[in-house]
Short mmCIF file of C-alpha atoms and ligand atoms in Angstrom, two decimals:
data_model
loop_
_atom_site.label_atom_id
_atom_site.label_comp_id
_atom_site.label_asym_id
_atom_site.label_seq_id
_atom_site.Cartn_x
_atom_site.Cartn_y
_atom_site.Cartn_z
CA UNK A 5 24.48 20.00 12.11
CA UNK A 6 22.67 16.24 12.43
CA UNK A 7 18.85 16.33 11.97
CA UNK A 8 18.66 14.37 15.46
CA UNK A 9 20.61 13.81 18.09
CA UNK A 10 19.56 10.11 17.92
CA UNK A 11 17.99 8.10 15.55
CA UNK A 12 17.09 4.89 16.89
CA UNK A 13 16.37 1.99 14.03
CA UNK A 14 13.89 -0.88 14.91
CA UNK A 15 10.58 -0.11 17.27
CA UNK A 16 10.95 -3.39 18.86
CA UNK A 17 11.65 -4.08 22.71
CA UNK A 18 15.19 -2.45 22.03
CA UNK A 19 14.51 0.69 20.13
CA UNK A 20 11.27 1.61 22.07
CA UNK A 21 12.81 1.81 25.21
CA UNK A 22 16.33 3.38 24.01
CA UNK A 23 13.83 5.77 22.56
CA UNK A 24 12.18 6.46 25.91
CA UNK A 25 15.37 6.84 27.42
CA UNK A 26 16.38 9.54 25.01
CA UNK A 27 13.51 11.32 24.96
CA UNK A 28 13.56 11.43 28.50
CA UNK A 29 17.06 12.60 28.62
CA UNK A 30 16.16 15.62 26.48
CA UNK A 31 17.59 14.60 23.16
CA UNK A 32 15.61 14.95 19.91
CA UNK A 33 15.06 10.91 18.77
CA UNK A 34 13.75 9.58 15.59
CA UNK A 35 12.59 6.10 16.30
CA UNK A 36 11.28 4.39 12.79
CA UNK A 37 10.19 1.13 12.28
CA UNK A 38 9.48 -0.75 8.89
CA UNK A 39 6.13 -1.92 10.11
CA UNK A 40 3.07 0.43 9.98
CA UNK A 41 2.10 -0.60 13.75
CA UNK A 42 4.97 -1.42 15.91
CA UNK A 43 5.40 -5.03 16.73
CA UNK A 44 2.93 -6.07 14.25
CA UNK A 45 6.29 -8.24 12.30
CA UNK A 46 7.75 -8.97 15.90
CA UNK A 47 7.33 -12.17 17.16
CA UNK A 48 8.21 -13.97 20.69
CA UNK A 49 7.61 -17.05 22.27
CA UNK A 50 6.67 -15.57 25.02
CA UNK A 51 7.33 -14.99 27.88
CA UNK A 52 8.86 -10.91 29.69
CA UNK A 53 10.73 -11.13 32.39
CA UNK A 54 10.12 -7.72 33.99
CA UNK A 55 12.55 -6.73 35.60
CA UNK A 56 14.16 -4.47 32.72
CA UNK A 57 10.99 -2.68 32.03
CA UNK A 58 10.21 -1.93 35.67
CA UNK A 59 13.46 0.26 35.83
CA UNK A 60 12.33 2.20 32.60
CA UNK A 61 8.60 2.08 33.32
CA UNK A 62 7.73 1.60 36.89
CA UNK A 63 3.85 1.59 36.43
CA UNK A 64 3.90 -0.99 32.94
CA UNK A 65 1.77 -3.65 35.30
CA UNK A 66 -1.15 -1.49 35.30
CA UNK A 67 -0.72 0.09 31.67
CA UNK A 68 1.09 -2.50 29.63
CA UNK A 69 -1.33 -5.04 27.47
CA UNK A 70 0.24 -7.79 29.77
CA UNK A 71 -1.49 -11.19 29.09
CA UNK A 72 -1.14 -13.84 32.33
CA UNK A 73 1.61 -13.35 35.12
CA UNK A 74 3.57 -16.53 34.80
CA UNK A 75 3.31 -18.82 38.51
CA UNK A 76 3.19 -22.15 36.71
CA UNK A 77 6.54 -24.03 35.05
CA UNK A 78 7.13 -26.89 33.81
CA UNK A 79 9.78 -28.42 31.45
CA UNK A 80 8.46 -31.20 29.69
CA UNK A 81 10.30 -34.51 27.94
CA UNK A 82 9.01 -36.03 24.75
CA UNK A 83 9.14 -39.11 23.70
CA UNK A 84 6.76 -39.54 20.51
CA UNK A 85 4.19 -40.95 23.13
CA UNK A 86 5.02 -40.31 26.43
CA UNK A 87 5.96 -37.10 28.49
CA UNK A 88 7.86 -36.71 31.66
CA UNK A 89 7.39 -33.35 32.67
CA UNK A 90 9.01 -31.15 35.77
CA UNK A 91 7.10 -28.73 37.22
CA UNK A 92 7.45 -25.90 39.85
CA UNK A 93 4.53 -23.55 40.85
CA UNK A 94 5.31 -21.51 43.53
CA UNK A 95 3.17 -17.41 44.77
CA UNK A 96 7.63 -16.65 44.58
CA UNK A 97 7.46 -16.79 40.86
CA UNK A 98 4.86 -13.93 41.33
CA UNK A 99 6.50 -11.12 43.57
CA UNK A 100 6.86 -8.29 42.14
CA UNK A 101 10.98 -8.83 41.57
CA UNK A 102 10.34 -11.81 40.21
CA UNK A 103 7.53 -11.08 37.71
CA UNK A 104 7.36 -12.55 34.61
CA UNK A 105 4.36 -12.26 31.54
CA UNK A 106 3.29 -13.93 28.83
CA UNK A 107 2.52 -11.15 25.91
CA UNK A 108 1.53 -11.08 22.43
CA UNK A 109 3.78 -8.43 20.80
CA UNK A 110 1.28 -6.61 18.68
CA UNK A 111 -0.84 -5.09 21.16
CA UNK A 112 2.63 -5.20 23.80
CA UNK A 113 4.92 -3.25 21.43
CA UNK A 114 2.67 -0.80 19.94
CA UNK A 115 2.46 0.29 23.77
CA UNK A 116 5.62 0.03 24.19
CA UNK A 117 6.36 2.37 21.04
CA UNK A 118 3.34 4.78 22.17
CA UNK A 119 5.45 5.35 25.34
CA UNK A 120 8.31 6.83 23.72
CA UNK A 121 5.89 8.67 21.90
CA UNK A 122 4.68 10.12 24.93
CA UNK A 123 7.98 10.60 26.03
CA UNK A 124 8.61 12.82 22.91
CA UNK A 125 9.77 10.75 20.44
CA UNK A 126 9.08 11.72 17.13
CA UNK A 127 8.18 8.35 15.06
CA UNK A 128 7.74 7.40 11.90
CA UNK A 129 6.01 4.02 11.44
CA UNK A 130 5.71 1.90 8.25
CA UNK A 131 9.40 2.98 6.61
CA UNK A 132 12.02 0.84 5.81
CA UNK A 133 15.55 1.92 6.86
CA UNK A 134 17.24 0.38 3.69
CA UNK A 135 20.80 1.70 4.05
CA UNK A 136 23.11 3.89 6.70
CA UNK A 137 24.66 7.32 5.98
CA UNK A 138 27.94 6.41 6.22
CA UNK A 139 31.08 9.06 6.20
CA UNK A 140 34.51 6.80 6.06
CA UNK A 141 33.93 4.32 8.89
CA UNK A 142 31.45 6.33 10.62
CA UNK A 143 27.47 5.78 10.96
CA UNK A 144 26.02 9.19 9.93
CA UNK A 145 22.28 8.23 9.79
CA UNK A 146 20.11 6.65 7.72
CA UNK A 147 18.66 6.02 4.48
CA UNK A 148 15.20 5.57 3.60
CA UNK A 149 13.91 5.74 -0.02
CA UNK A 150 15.22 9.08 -1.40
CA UNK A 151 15.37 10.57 2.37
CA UNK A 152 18.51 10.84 3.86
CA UNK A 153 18.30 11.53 7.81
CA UNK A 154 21.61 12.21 9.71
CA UNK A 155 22.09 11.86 13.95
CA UNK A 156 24.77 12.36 16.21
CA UNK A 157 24.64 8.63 16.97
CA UNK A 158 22.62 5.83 15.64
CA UNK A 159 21.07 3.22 17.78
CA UNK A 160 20.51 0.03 15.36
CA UNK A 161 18.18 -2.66 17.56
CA UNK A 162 16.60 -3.97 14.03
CA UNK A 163 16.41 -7.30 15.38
CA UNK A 164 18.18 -10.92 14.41
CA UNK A 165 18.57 -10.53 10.69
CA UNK A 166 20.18 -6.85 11.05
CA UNK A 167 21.59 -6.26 7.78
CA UNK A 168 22.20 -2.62 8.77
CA UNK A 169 24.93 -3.74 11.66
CA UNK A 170 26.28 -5.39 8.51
CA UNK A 171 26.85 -2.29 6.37
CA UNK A 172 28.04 -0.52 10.13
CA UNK A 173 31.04 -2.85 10.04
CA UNK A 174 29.88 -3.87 13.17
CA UNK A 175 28.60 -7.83 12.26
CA UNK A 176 29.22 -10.83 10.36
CA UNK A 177 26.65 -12.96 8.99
CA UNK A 178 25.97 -15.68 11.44
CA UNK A 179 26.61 -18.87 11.45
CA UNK A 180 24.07 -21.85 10.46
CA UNK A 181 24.50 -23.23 13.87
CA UNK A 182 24.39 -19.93 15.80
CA UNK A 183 20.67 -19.50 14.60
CA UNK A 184 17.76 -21.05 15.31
CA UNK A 185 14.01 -21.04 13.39
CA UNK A 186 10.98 -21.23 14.60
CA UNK A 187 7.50 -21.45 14.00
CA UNK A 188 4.69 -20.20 16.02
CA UNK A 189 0.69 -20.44 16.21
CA UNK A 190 -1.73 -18.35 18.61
CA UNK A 191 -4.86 -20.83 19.07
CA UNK A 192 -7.43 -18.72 20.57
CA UNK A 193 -9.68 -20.50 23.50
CA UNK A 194 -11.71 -19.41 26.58
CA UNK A 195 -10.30 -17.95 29.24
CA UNK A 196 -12.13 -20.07 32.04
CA UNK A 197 -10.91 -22.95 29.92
CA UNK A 198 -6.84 -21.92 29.66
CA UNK A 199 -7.10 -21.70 33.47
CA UNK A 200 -8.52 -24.96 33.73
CA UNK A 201 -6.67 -26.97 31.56
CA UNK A 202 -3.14 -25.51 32.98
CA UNK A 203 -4.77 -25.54 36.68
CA UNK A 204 -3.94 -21.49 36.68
CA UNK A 205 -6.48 -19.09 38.95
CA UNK A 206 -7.82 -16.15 36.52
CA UNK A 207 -4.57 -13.65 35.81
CA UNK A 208 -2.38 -16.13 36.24
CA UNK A 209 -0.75 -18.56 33.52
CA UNK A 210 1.63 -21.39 32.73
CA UNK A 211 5.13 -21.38 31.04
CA UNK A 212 6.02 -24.87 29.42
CA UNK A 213 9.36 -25.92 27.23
CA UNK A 214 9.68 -29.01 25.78
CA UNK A 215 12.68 -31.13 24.46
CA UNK A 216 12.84 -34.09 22.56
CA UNK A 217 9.94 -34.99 19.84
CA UNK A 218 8.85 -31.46 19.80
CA UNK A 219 11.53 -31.09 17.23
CA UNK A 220 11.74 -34.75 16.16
CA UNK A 221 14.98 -35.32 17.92
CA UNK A 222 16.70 -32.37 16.71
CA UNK A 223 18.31 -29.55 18.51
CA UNK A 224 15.56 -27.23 19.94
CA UNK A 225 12.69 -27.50 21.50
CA UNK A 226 8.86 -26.43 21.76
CA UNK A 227 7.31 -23.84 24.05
CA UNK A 228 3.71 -22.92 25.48
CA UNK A 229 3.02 -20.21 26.94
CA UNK A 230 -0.83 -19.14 28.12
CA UNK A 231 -2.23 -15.76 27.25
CA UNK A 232 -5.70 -14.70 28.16
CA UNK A 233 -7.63 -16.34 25.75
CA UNK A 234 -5.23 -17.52 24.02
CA UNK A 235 -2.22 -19.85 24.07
CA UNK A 236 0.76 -19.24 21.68
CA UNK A 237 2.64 -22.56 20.29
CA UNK A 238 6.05 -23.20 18.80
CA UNK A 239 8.73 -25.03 17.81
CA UNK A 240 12.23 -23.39 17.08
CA UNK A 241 15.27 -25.70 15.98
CA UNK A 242 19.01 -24.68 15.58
CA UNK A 243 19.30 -23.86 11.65
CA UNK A 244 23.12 -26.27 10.90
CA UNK A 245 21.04 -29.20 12.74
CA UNK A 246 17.72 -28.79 10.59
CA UNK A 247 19.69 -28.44 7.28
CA UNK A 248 20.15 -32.17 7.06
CA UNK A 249 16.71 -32.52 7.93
CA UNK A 250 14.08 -33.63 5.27
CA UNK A 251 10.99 -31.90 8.20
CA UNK A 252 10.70 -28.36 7.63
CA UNK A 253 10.10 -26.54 11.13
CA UNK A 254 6.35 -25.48 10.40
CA UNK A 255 5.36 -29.70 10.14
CA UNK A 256 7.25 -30.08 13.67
CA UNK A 257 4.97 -27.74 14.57
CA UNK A 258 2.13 -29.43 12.66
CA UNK A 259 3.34 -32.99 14.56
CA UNK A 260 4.25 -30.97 18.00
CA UNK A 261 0.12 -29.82 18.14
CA UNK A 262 -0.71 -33.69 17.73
CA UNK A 263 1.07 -34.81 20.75
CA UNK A 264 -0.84 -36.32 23.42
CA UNK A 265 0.92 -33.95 25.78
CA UNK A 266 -0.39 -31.35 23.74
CA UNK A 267 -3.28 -32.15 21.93
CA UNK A 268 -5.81 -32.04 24.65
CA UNK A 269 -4.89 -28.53 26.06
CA UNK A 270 -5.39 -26.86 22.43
CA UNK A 271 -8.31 -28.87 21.47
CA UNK A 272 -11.30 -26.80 20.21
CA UNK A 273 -8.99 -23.69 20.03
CA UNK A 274 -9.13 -21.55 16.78
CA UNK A 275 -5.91 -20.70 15.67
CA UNK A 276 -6.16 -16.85 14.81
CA UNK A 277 -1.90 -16.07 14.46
CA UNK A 278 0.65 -17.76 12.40
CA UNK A 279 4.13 -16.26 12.67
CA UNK A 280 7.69 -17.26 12.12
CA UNK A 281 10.95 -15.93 13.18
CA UNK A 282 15.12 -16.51 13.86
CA UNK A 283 16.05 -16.70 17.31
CA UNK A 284 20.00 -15.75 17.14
CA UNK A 285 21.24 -18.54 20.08
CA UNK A 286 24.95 -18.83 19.55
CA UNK A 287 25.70 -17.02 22.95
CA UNK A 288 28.62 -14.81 23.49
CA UNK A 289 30.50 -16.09 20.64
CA UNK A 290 28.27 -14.36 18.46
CA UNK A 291 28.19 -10.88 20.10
CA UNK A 292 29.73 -9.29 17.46
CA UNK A 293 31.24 -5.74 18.35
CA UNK A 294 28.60 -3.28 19.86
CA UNK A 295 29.68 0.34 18.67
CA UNK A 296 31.34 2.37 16.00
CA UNK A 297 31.91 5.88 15.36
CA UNK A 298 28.18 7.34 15.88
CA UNK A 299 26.65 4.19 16.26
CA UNK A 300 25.62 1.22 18.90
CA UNK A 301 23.58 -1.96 18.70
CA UNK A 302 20.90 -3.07 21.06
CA UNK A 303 18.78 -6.19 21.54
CA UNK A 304 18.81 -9.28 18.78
CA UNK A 305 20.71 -7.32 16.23
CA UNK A 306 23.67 -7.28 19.39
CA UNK A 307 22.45 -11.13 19.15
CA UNK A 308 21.81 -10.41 23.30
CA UNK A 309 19.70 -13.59 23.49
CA UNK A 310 19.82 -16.77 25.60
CA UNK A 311 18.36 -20.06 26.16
CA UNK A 312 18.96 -21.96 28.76
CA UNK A 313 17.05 -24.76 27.63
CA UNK A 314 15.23 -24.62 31.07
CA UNK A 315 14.61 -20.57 30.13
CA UNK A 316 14.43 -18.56 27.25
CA UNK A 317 15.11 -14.81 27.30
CA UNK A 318 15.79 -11.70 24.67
CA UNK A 319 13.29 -9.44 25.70
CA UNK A 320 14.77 -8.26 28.96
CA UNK A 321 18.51 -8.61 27.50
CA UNK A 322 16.60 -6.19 24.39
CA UNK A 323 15.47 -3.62 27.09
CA UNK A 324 17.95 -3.66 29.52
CA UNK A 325 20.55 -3.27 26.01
CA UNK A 326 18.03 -0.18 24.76
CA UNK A 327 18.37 1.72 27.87
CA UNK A 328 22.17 1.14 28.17
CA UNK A 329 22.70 2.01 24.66
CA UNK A 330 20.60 5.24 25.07
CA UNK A 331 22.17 6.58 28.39
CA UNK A 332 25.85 5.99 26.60
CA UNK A 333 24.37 8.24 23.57
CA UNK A 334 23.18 10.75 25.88
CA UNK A 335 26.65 10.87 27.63
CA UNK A 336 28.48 10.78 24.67
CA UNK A 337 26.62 13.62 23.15
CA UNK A 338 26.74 15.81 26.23
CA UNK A 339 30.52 15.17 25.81
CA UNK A 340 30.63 16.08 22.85
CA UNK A 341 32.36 12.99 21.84
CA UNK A 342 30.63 10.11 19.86
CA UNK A 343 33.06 8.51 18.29
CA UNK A 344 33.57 4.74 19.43
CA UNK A 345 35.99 5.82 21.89
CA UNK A 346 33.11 8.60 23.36
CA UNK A 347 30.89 5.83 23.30
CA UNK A 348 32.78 3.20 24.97
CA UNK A 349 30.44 3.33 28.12
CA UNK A 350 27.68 0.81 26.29
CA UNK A 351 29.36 -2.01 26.42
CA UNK A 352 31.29 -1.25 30.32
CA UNK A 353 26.98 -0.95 31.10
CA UNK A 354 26.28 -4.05 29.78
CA UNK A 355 29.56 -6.06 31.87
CA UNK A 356 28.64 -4.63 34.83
CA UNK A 357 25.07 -5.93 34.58
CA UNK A 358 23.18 -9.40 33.79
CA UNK A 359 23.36 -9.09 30.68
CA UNK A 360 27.09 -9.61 29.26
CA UNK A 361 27.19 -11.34 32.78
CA UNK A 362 25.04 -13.61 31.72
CA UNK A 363 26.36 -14.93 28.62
CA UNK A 364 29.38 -15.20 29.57
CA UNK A 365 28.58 -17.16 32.40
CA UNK A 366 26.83 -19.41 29.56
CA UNK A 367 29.12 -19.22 26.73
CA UNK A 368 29.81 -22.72 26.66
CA UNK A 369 26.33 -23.49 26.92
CA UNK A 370 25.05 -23.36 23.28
CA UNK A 371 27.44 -25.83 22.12
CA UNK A 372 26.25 -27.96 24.84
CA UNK A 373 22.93 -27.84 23.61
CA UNK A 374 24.16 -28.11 19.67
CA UNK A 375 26.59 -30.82 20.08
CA UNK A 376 24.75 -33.41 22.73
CA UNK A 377 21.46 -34.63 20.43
CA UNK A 378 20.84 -37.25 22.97
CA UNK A 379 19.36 -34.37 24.82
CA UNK A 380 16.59 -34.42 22.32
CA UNK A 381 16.29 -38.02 21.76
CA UNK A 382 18.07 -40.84 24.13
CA UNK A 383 17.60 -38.75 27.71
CA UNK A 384 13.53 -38.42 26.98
CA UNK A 385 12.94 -42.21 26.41
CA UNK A 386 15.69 -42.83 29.45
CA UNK A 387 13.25 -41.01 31.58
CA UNK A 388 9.94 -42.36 30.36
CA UNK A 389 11.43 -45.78 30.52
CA UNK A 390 12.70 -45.43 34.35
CA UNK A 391 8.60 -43.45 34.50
CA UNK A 392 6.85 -46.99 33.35
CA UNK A 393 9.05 -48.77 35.51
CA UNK A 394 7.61 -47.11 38.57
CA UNK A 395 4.20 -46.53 37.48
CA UNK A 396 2.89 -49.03 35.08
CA UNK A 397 1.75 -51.83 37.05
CA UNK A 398 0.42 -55.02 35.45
CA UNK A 399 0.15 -57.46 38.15
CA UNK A 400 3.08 -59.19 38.10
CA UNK A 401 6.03 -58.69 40.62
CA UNK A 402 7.09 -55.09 40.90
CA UNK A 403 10.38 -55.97 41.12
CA UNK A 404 13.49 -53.70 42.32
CA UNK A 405 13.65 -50.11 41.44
CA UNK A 406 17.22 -50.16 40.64
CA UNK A 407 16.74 -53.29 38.18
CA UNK A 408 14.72 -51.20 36.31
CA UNK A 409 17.02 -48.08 35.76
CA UNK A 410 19.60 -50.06 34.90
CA UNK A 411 18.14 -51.19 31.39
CA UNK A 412 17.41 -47.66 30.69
CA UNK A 413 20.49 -46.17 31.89
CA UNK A 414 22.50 -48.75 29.70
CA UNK A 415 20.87 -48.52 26.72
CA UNK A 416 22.33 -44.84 26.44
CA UNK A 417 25.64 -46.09 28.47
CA UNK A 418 26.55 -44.81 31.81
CA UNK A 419 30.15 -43.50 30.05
CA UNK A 420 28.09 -41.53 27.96
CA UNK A 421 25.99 -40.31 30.74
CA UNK A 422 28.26 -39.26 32.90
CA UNK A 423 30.36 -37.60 29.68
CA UNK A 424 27.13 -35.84 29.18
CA UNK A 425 26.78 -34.45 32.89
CA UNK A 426 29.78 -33.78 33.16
CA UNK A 427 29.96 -31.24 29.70
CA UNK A 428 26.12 -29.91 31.11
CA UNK A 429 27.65 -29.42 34.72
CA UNK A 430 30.53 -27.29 33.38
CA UNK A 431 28.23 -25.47 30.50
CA UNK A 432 25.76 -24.30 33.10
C1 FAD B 22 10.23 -18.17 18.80
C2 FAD B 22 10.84 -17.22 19.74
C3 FAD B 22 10.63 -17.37 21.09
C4 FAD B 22 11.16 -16.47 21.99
N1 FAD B 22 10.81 -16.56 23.29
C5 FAD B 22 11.19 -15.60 24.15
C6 FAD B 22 10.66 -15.53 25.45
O1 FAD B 22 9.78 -16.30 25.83
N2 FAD B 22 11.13 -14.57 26.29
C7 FAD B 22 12.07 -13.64 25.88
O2 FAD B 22 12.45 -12.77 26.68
N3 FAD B 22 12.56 -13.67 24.63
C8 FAD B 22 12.14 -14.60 23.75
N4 FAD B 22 12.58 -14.57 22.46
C9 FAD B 22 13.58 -13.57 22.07
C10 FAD B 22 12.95 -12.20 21.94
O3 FAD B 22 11.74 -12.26 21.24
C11 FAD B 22 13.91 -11.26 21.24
O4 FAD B 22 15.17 -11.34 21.87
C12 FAD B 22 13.41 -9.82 21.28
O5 FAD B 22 12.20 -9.73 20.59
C13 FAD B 22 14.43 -8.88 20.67
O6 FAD B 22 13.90 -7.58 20.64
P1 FAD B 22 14.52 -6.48 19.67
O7 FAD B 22 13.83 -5.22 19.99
O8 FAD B 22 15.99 -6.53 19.73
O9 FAD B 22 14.15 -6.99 18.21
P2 FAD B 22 12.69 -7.15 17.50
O10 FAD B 22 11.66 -7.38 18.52
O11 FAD B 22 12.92 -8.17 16.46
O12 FAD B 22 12.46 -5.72 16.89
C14 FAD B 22 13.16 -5.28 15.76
C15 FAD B 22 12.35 -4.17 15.12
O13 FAD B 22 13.09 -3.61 14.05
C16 FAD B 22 12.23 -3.38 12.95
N5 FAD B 22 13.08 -3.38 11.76
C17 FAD B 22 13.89 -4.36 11.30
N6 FAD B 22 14.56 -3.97 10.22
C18 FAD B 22 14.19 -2.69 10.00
C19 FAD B 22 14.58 -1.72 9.02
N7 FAD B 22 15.49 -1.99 8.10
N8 FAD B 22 13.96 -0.51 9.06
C20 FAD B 22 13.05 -0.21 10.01
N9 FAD B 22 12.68 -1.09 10.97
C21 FAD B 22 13.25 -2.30 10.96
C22 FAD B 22 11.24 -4.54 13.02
O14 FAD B 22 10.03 -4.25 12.34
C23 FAD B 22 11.03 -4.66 14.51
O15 FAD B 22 9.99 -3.87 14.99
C24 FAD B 22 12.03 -15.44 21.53
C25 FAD B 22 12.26 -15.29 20.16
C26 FAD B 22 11.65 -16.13 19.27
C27 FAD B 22 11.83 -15.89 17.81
#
């Protein structure tokens, strides 16, 4: 007989809630994570949407160490001096089906874990799972130092460099250009002053993406996103695009924080975190195969993650993947039946809901973004130049709109332009 009924590998947005879910269902669960407090090696950009956590824990908005509700967007693009930015604030991107939070995973996943404590999840915290008990081709348990710990099923959400869905069978190492990097500071500043500067009212913050010299005209781009008193920084760039690239991502960053978009809203901050992290962004094609006998993966190790270039999400897709992947285990166990076959109903869960949905709706999207780099470079001095053409006024004849677009529009080439819409157009 199995020590556990589950064991779930990886206390991040993922395992915590599968946990929950388990724990809730009755089952005896094992949740371990390699990091003595929970989240303290996780890193985001970042931004929740909520949704996923509301169905697993309807009161988190008055528990959960949330940091600003997000009402403010805007998508900024960079030209090494001048920024022309989109923005949408709207009291919609606040209802309650809607919400969305910037959070600082420490404090927001040590929560998280202590609720599947609560639930009656027994965890273990600051133990590395190095290898799986495997018998044949199927996941047993798991391996820690000289401990061997054996489950009915194993739920691996170990995050974007899972080498444990490796040794399952279950992935592939990914691909240079289905990764991204990224590099992230927490600069610490007033509250009164963060609502200020981003024109927020107190509890309420700004989400801001940037494309173009955030990442020096590579693929990627640079995010913002207000805490309380604090705003977290970053720049993440597609791996096969920075390998030819004499900037390491951390002096992007270094650069980014010099912008004059930029510069003013951090200065006098103290920068008090420095993290960095893979973001796995190749889409669908990368979804490697989600069970085996006695085990499932959930969250970035199932490479669930998208940007959108206008949005980026994992946490939700993590969640929403943890209590899919723990509801399967619970049937599958009741059944008496967890072979891959028994535990077939993950992945049906995850089609019939946003989150396969999703990236299949986008699957062509990544290459998009990968394979068009005058995204990050041409488009953002198109706009500014068609910007100074309306706004910079010097006295002289103002002169027809349209004779100034045209300059801009054919320095990148209308062919090209309307190649490039018409690839975005069918990509999103
Ligand atoms: C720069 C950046 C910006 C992002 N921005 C956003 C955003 O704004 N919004 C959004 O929704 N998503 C964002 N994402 C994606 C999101 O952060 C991830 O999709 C999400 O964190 C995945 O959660 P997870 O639980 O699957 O993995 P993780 O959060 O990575 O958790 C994995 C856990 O497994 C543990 N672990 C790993 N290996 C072992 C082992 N061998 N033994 C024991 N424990 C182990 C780790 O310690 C960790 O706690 C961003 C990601 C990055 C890197």
């Amino acid at each position: 007989m199995a020590d556990f009924d589950a064991i779930v590998v990886g206390a991040g947005c993922a395992g915590s809630v599968a946990a929950v879910k388990l724990a809730r269902a009755g089952k005896s669960v094992l949740l371990i994570d390699r990091a003595g407090e929970p989240g303290s090696k996780n890193m985001t950009g970042g931004r929740i949407y909520a949704h996923a956590l509301a169905k697993v824990l309807p009161d988190f908005a008055d528990e959960a160490p949330l940091e600003r509700k997000i009402t403010r967007e805007r998508v900024s693009f960079l030209t090494d001096a001048d920024n022309t930015t989109l923005e949408f604030a709207s009291p919609s991107l606040g209802l309650p089906e809607n919400a969305s939070y910037a959070v600082l995973r420490a404090p927001f996943d040590a929560w998280l874990a202590d609720q599947a404590e609560q639930a009656g999840a027994e965890c273990v915290f600051g133990i590395t799972v190095e290898d799986l008990v495997m018998d044949g081709g199927r996941v047993c348990g798991v391996r820690a130092g000289d401990d061997e710990i054996t489950a009915e099923v194993t739920i691996l959400a170990d995050g974007a460099n899972s080498l444990l869905s490796e040794r399952a069978g279950l992935a592939k190492r990914p691909l240079p250009h289905q990764m991204a990097v990224s590099a992230k500071e927490v600069i610490e500043l007033p509250e009164g002053v963060i609502s200020d500067r981003f024109q927020v009212p107190e509890g309420e913050g700004c989400a801001w993406l940037f494309v173009g010299a955030a990442t020096q005209g590579h693929a990627g781009g640079g995010f913002l996103y207000t805490n309380r008193t604090s705003v977290s920084i970053g720049v993440v760039a597609t791996l096969s695009d920075l390998c030819g690239s004499s900037t390491p991502v951390y002096k992007m960053l270094d650069a980014f924080k010099e912008h004059p978009a930029v510069a003013p809203v951090l200065a006098g901050g103290k920068l008090v975190e420095y993290s960095a992290h893979m973001v796995p962004e190749g889409g669908l094609a990368m979804v490697p195969k989600l069970a085996c006998d006695g085990c499932l993966l959930a969250g970035d190790a199932a490479m669930l993650c998208v940007n959108l270039g206008y949005q980026v999400r994992g946490m939700d897709y993590a969640m929403a993947s943890g209590a899919a992947a723990a509801q399967a285990a619970v049937a599958a166990i009741d059944a008496g039946d967890t072979s891959e076959q028994g535990l077939a109903g993950y992945r049906e869960a995850l089609e019939d809901c946003f989150v396969l949905q999703d990236l299949r709706d986008h699957a062509g999207l990544p290459a998009f973004l990968e394979q068009t780099p005058r995204l990050y470079g041409e488009y953002p001095a198109m706009a500014a130049e068609v910007m100074r053409g309306m706004f910079a006024v010097d006295g002289s004849p103002v002169g027809r709109l349209r004779d100034k677009v045209r300059p801009a529009v054919r320095r990148v080439g209308l062919r090209n332009i309307l190649k490039d819409v018409r690839r975005g157009v069918k990509a999103l």
